Every structure is written in C-alpha cells, then in structure tokens.
Tab-separated table of C-alpha atoms and ligand atoms in Angstrom:
chain	number	residue	atom	x	y	z
P	1	UNK	CA	-16.739	-14.482	2.202
P	2	UNK	CA	-14.017	-12.048	3.229
P	3	UNK	CA	-14.904	-8.661	4.662
P	4	UNK	CA	-12.531	-5.724	4.480
P	5	UNK	CA	-13.047	-2.921	6.987
P	6	UNK	CA	-11.961	-0.199	4.693
P	7	UNK	CA	-11.646	3.560	4.231
P	8	UNK	CA	-11.295	5.068	0.761
P	9	UNK	CA	-8.802	7.698	1.858
P	10	UNK	CA	-6.586	5.285	3.792
P	11	UNK	CA	-3.417	4.262	1.915
P	12	UNK	CA	-2.970	1.226	4.175
P	13	UNK	CA	-6.450	0.056	3.131
P	14	UNK	CA	-5.434	0.727	-0.477
P	15	UNK	CA	-2.728	-1.923	-0.098
P	16	UNK	CA	-5.391	-4.484	0.821
P	17	UNK	CA	-7.776	-3.325	-1.934
P	18	UNK	CA	-5.057	-3.619	-4.592
P	19	UNK	CA	-3.932	-7.033	-3.336
P	20	UNK	CA	-7.492	-8.386	-3.329
P	21	UNK	CA	-7.982	-7.073	-6.874
P	22	UNK	CA	-4.688	-8.576	-8.083
P	23	UNK	CA	-5.661	-11.966	-6.671
P	24	UNK	CA	-9.228	-11.550	-7.988
P	25	UNK	CA	-10.646	-12.401	-4.569
P	26	UNK	CA	-14.280	-11.585	-3.913
P	27	UNK	CA	-14.853	-9.560	-0.782
P	28	UNK	CA	-17.316	-7.238	0.885
P	29	UNK	CA	-16.084	-3.817	1.910
P	30	UNK	CA	-17.414	-2.073	5.014
P	31	UNK	CA	-16.519	1.599	4.812
P	32	UNK	CA	-15.395	3.128	8.101
P	33	UNK	CA	-15.782	6.862	8.607
P	34	UNK	CA	-12.365	7.810	9.963
P	35	UNK	CA	-13.681	11.136	11.272
P	36	UNK	CA	-16.336	9.343	13.350
P	37	UNK	CA	-15.184	5.787	13.859
P	38	UNK	CA	-17.790	3.374	15.218
P	39	UNK	CA	-16.963	2.093	18.710
P	40	UNK	CA	-17.295	-1.498	17.471
P	41	UNK	CA	-14.204	-1.142	15.261
P	42	UNK	CA	-12.162	-1.705	18.463
P	43	UNK	CA	-13.718	-5.181	18.646
P	44	UNK	CA	-12.261	-5.841	15.199
P	45	UNK	CA	-8.859	-4.283	15.939
P	46	UNK	CA	-7.702	-3.179	19.390
P	47	UNK	CA	-5.957	-0.131	17.858
P	48	UNK	CA	-9.215	0.984	16.193
P	49	UNK	CA	-7.427	1.247	12.861
P	50	UNK	CA	-8.259	0.042	9.384
P	51	UNK	CA	-7.698	-2.048	7.342
P	52	UNK	CA	-8.989	-5.175	9.040
P	53	UNK	CA	-9.711	-8.373	7.165
P	54	UNK	CA	-12.423	-10.661	8.528
P	55	UNK	CA	-13.341	-14.194	7.597
P	56	UNK	CA	-16.070	-15.731	9.762
P	57	UNK	CA	-14.905	-14.794	13.277
P	58	UNK	CA	-11.257	-14.587	12.281
P	59	UNK	CA	-9.771	-11.080	12.225
P	60	UNK	CA	-6.540	-9.755	10.773
P	61	UNK	CA	-5.370	-6.122	11.034
P	62	UNK	CA	-2.091	-4.562	9.769
P	63	UNK	CA	-1.794	-4.017	6.043
P	64	UNK	CA	1.667	-5.556	5.614
P	65	UNK	CA	0.535	-8.722	7.405
P	66	UNK	CA	-2.668	-8.776	5.342
P	67	UNK	CA	-0.558	-8.685	2.152
P	68	UNK	CA	1.554	-11.614	3.357
P	69	UNK	CA	-1.528	-13.569	4.450
P	70	UNK	CA	-3.283	-13.108	1.107
P	71	UNK	CA	-0.121	-14.115	-0.746
P	72	UNK	CA	0.072	-17.386	1.223
P	73	UNK	CA	-3.655	-18.117	1.237
P	74	UNK	CA	-4.104	-17.324	-2.465
P	75	UNK	CA	-0.746	-18.157	-4.075
P	76	UNK	CA	-1.877	-17.448	-7.662
P	77	UNK	CA	-0.731	-15.278	-9.272
P	78	UNK	CA	2.486	-15.192	-7.220
P	79	UNK	CA	3.342	-11.682	-6.040
P	80	UNK	CA	6.633	-12.488	-4.346
P	81	UNK	CA	9.716	-13.737	-6.224
P	82	UNK	CA	10.481	-17.474	-6.200
P	83	UNK	CA	14.059	-16.998	-5.002
P	84	UNK	CA	14.306	-16.648	-1.172
P	85	UNK	CA	16.948	-13.933	-1.414
P	86	UNK	CA	14.828	-11.902	-3.817
P	87	UNK	CA	11.780	-12.419	-1.578
P	88	UNK	CA	13.746	-11.150	1.401
P	89	UNK	CA	14.800	-8.002	-0.479
P	90	UNK	CA	11.184	-7.287	-1.461
P	91	UNK	CA	10.162	-7.732	2.188
P	92	UNK	CA	12.974	-5.426	3.292
P	93	UNK	CA	11.390	-2.576	1.307
P	94	UNK	CA	8.024	-3.260	2.907
P	95	UNK	CA	9.644	-3.432	6.356
P	96	UNK	CA	11.218	-0.015	5.766
P	97	UNK	CA	8.168	1.723	4.306
P	98	UNK	CA	8.171	4.164	7.247
P	99	UNK	CA	11.260	5.749	5.679
P	100	UNK	CA	8.875	7.061	3.001
P	101	UNK	CA	5.620	7.427	4.909
P	102	UNK	CA	7.008	9.409	7.860
P	103	UNK	CA	8.318	12.223	5.614
P	104	UNK	CA	5.126	11.914	3.524
P	105	UNK	CA	2.952	12.727	6.547
P	106	UNK	CA	5.364	15.432	7.694
P	107	UNK	CA	5.137	16.947	4.194
P	108	UNK	CA	1.336	16.756	4.336
P	109	UNK	CA	1.468	18.618	7.662
P	110	UNK	CA	3.693	21.187	5.889
P	111	UNK	CA	6.505	20.692	8.391
P	112	UNK	CA	9.725	22.515	7.719
P	113	UNK	CA	12.231	20.479	5.706
P	114	UNK	CA	9.703	17.720	5.044
P	115	UNK	CA	9.470	18.365	1.286
P	116	UNK	CA	13.220	17.842	0.978
P	117	UNK	CA	13.145	14.740	3.193
P	118	UNK	CA	10.275	13.278	1.164
P	119	UNK	CA	12.150	14.102	-2.049
P	120	UNK	CA	15.195	12.201	-0.763
P	121	UNK	CA	13.041	9.115	-0.186
P	122	UNK	CA	11.510	9.408	-3.660
P	123	UNK	CA	15.064	9.596	-5.017
P	124	UNK	CA	15.910	6.307	-3.260
P	125	UNK	CA	12.963	4.610	-4.963
P	126	UNK	CA	13.992	6.210	-8.256
P	127	UNK	CA	17.543	4.847	-7.861
P	128	UNK	CA	16.252	1.328	-7.267
P	129	UNK	CA	13.822	1.521	-10.185
P	130	UNK	CA	16.636	2.626	-12.480
P	131	UNK	CA	18.231	-0.769	-11.727
P	132	UNK	CA	15.190	-3.062	-11.710
P	133	UNK	CA	11.706	-2.732	-13.236
P	134	UNK	CA	9.696	-3.205	-10.055
P	135	UNK	CA	10.271	-2.540	-6.355
P	136	UNK	CA	9.603	-6.262	-5.836
P	137	UNK	CA	12.361	-7.160	-8.329
P	138	UNK	CA	12.058	-8.512	-11.845
P	139	UNK	CA	8.282	-8.847	-11.538
P	140	UNK	CA	5.517	-6.703	-10.075
P	141	UNK	CA	4.511	-7.701	-6.559
P	142	UNK	CA	4.050	-6.985	-2.873
P	143	UNK	CA	6.609	-4.190	-2.500
P	144	UNK	CA	5.043	-2.296	-5.411
P	145	UNK	CA	1.607	-2.677	-3.843
P	146	UNK	CA	2.971	-1.561	-0.472
P	147	UNK	CA	4.351	1.748	-1.821
P	148	UNK	CA	2.034	2.849	-4.613
P	149	UNK	CA	-0.790	4.222	-2.401
P	150	UNK	CA	1.490	6.970	-1.091
P	151	UNK	CA	3.041	7.728	-4.495
P	152	UNK	CA	-0.409	8.118	-6.065
P	153	UNK	CA	-1.620	10.337	-3.217
P	154	UNK	CA	1.580	12.397	-3.246
P	155	UNK	CA	1.190	13.065	-6.972
P	156	UNK	CA	-2.582	13.523	-7.139
P	157	UNK	CA	-3.404	15.081	-3.771
P	158	UNK	CA	-0.221	16.836	-2.638
P	159	UNK	CA	0.872	17.977	-6.096
P	160	UNK	CA	4.265	16.274	-5.956
P	161	UNK	CA	6.029	16.468	-9.328
P	162	UNK	CA	7.554	13.120	-10.279
P	163	UNK	CA	9.470	14.516	-13.297
P	164	UNK	CA	12.735	14.751	-11.289
P	165	UNK	CA	12.376	10.991	-10.655
P	166	UNK	CA	12.092	9.519	-14.176
P	167	UNK	CA	12.356	5.845	-13.230
P	168	UNK	CA	9.730	6.312	-10.513
P	169	UNK	CA	7.452	8.228	-12.900
P	170	UNK	CA	7.848	5.467	-15.499
P	171	UNK	CA	7.074	2.837	-12.815
P	172	UNK	CA	3.890	4.682	-11.874
P	173	UNK	CA	2.789	4.814	-15.501
P	174	UNK	CA	3.389	1.053	-15.817
P	175	UNK	CA	1.593	0.474	-12.513
P	176	UNK	CA	-1.429	2.420	-13.782
P	177	UNK	CA	-1.751	-0.014	-16.684
P	178	UNK	CA	-2.847	-2.638	-14.135
P	179	UNK	CA	-6.598	-2.634	-13.466
P	180	UNK	CA	-5.993	-2.887	-9.694
P	181	UNK	CA	-3.923	0.310	-9.644
P	182	UNK	CA	-6.151	2.120	-12.152
P	183	UNK	CA	-9.088	1.370	-9.829
P	184	UNK	CA	-7.170	2.805	-6.876
P	185	UNK	CA	-6.333	5.914	-8.943
P	186	UNK	CA	-10.111	6.348	-9.419
P	187	UNK	CA	-10.602	6.092	-5.644
P	188	UNK	CA	-7.930	8.773	-5.132
P	189	UNK	CA	-9.464	11.008	-7.827
P	190	UNK	CA	-12.814	10.875	-6.004
P	191	UNK	CA	-11.385	11.860	-2.587
U	1	LIG	N1	0.034	-0.040	10.699
U	1	LIG	C1	-1.333	0.027	10.222
U	1	LIG	C2	-1.692	1.479	10.024
U	1	LIG	C3	-3.170	1.663	9.682
U	1	LIG	C4	-3.620	3.098	9.862
U	1	LIG	O1	-2.877	3.953	10.385
U	1	LIG	N2	-4.845	3.373	9.421
U	1	LIG	C5	-5.409	4.680	9.636
U	1	LIG	C6	-6.186	5.172	8.439
U	1	LIG	S1	-5.101	5.503	7.069
U	1	LIG	C7	-6.384	4.626	10.780
U	1	LIG	O2	-7.167	3.716	10.895
U	1	LIG	N3	-6.330	5.655	11.614
U	1	LIG	C8	-7.196	5.798	12.718
U	1	LIG	C9	-6.420	6.119	13.961
U	1	LIG	O3	-5.189	6.175	13.902
U	1	LIG	O4	-7.033	6.296	14.978
U	1	LIG	C10	-1.471	-0.777	8.935
U	1	LIG	O5	-0.461	-0.918	8.216
U	1	LIG	O6	-2.554	-1.312	8.660
C-alpha cells in the first residue's frame, strides 16, 4: 500500500492527489499539519516538506518526480504523449512551473507588481491553450496536473478573474469535468 504524506492546502501535494486519482491507485493519506510539522517528517524527507510518497521503506519526495514515478510505475492510462518530442514539451512546462508559482506566491504576499507578473504568466498559459487543448498537448496529462493546483487556488482563494484568459478559463472548466480535479476543487473549497 502506498502512503502519501499530504497537506490539504499544499498545491504540490495536490499534484500527487490528482495523479493518484487519475491512475485510480489506492493509497493512504497521512495529513501533515504545516503549521506544526512533526519532527519525524524529516526522516521521510530531509527538507521536511510534503508531499512524500512511501511504499514499504521506500520514500520519494518532490511532486514533479512523484508524477513521473507514478506515470512509469502505473502506465495506464497514459498521461504523457507517445511521441518523444511531445513528451519533452510537456516536461518543459513542468520544468518551468516556477515561472508561474514564483509570481503566484509574490501575489499572495501582496508584493508590488506581483499581480501584473502573475497575469503575464497566466497570459502565457492562455496563449498555449489557444493553440492546443491541454498543456500536455493533444491529450490531458502531467503538465495539466502540474499547473492546475495553482490555477484553482488563484481563482478560488485569491479571487483571480480568469475572464481575461478565455482559453485558460475554458481549460479549467474542462479540467473540472474530471473527477480527480473536481475532488481537488472540493478540497480547495473546504480550506
Ligand atoms: N519542490 C517541492 C515543494 C514542496 C513544498 O514546498 N511543500 C510545502 C507545502 S505546500 C511544504 O512542505 N512546506 C514546508 C516548508 O517549506 O517548510 C515539491 O515539488 O514537492
């Protein structure tokens, strides 16, 4: 049985939750209180951060690596494109997720200019989604899972209006039709 060291409010954990749901993998979640982290979490991950995936004594932190691991370990349904070039482009978006998340956190801290910077990153996603249906390419997959936790939280918790980004707003609506994303939206609504 897999264990996920998890925190409801953590968007990195949300990546793992969504991936596990998409692959229909059974797991046990251990909720970590991020305001009062147990000392033993450092035995699971030297940085003390969540998510961490555990299977027997085997431990895996880092959400992007967890996504890749689950994709390889549980190949069905495939969540990366078959074509190597298309796979690489999906991975490129995941590799560059800081371009979105750094301004997201700056915006959350109400730093000057952060709203504009975050808006510019949303516009980049909107531009891509005007050209292809999913961030992963022709099909839903890992890049979509990697980004949606921040888009949901930006809209629902920070009051970001997605109307100026119609392709992104349409993507989110299509994402929410998936049970895995609808479940995460419920988690966000309860925060
Ligand atoms: N690079 C890590 C980031 C994980 C992360 O920052 N998790 C936060 C919660 S959202 C955390 O555990 N923070 C505790 C801390 O930084 O001490 C990943 O992708 O898994």
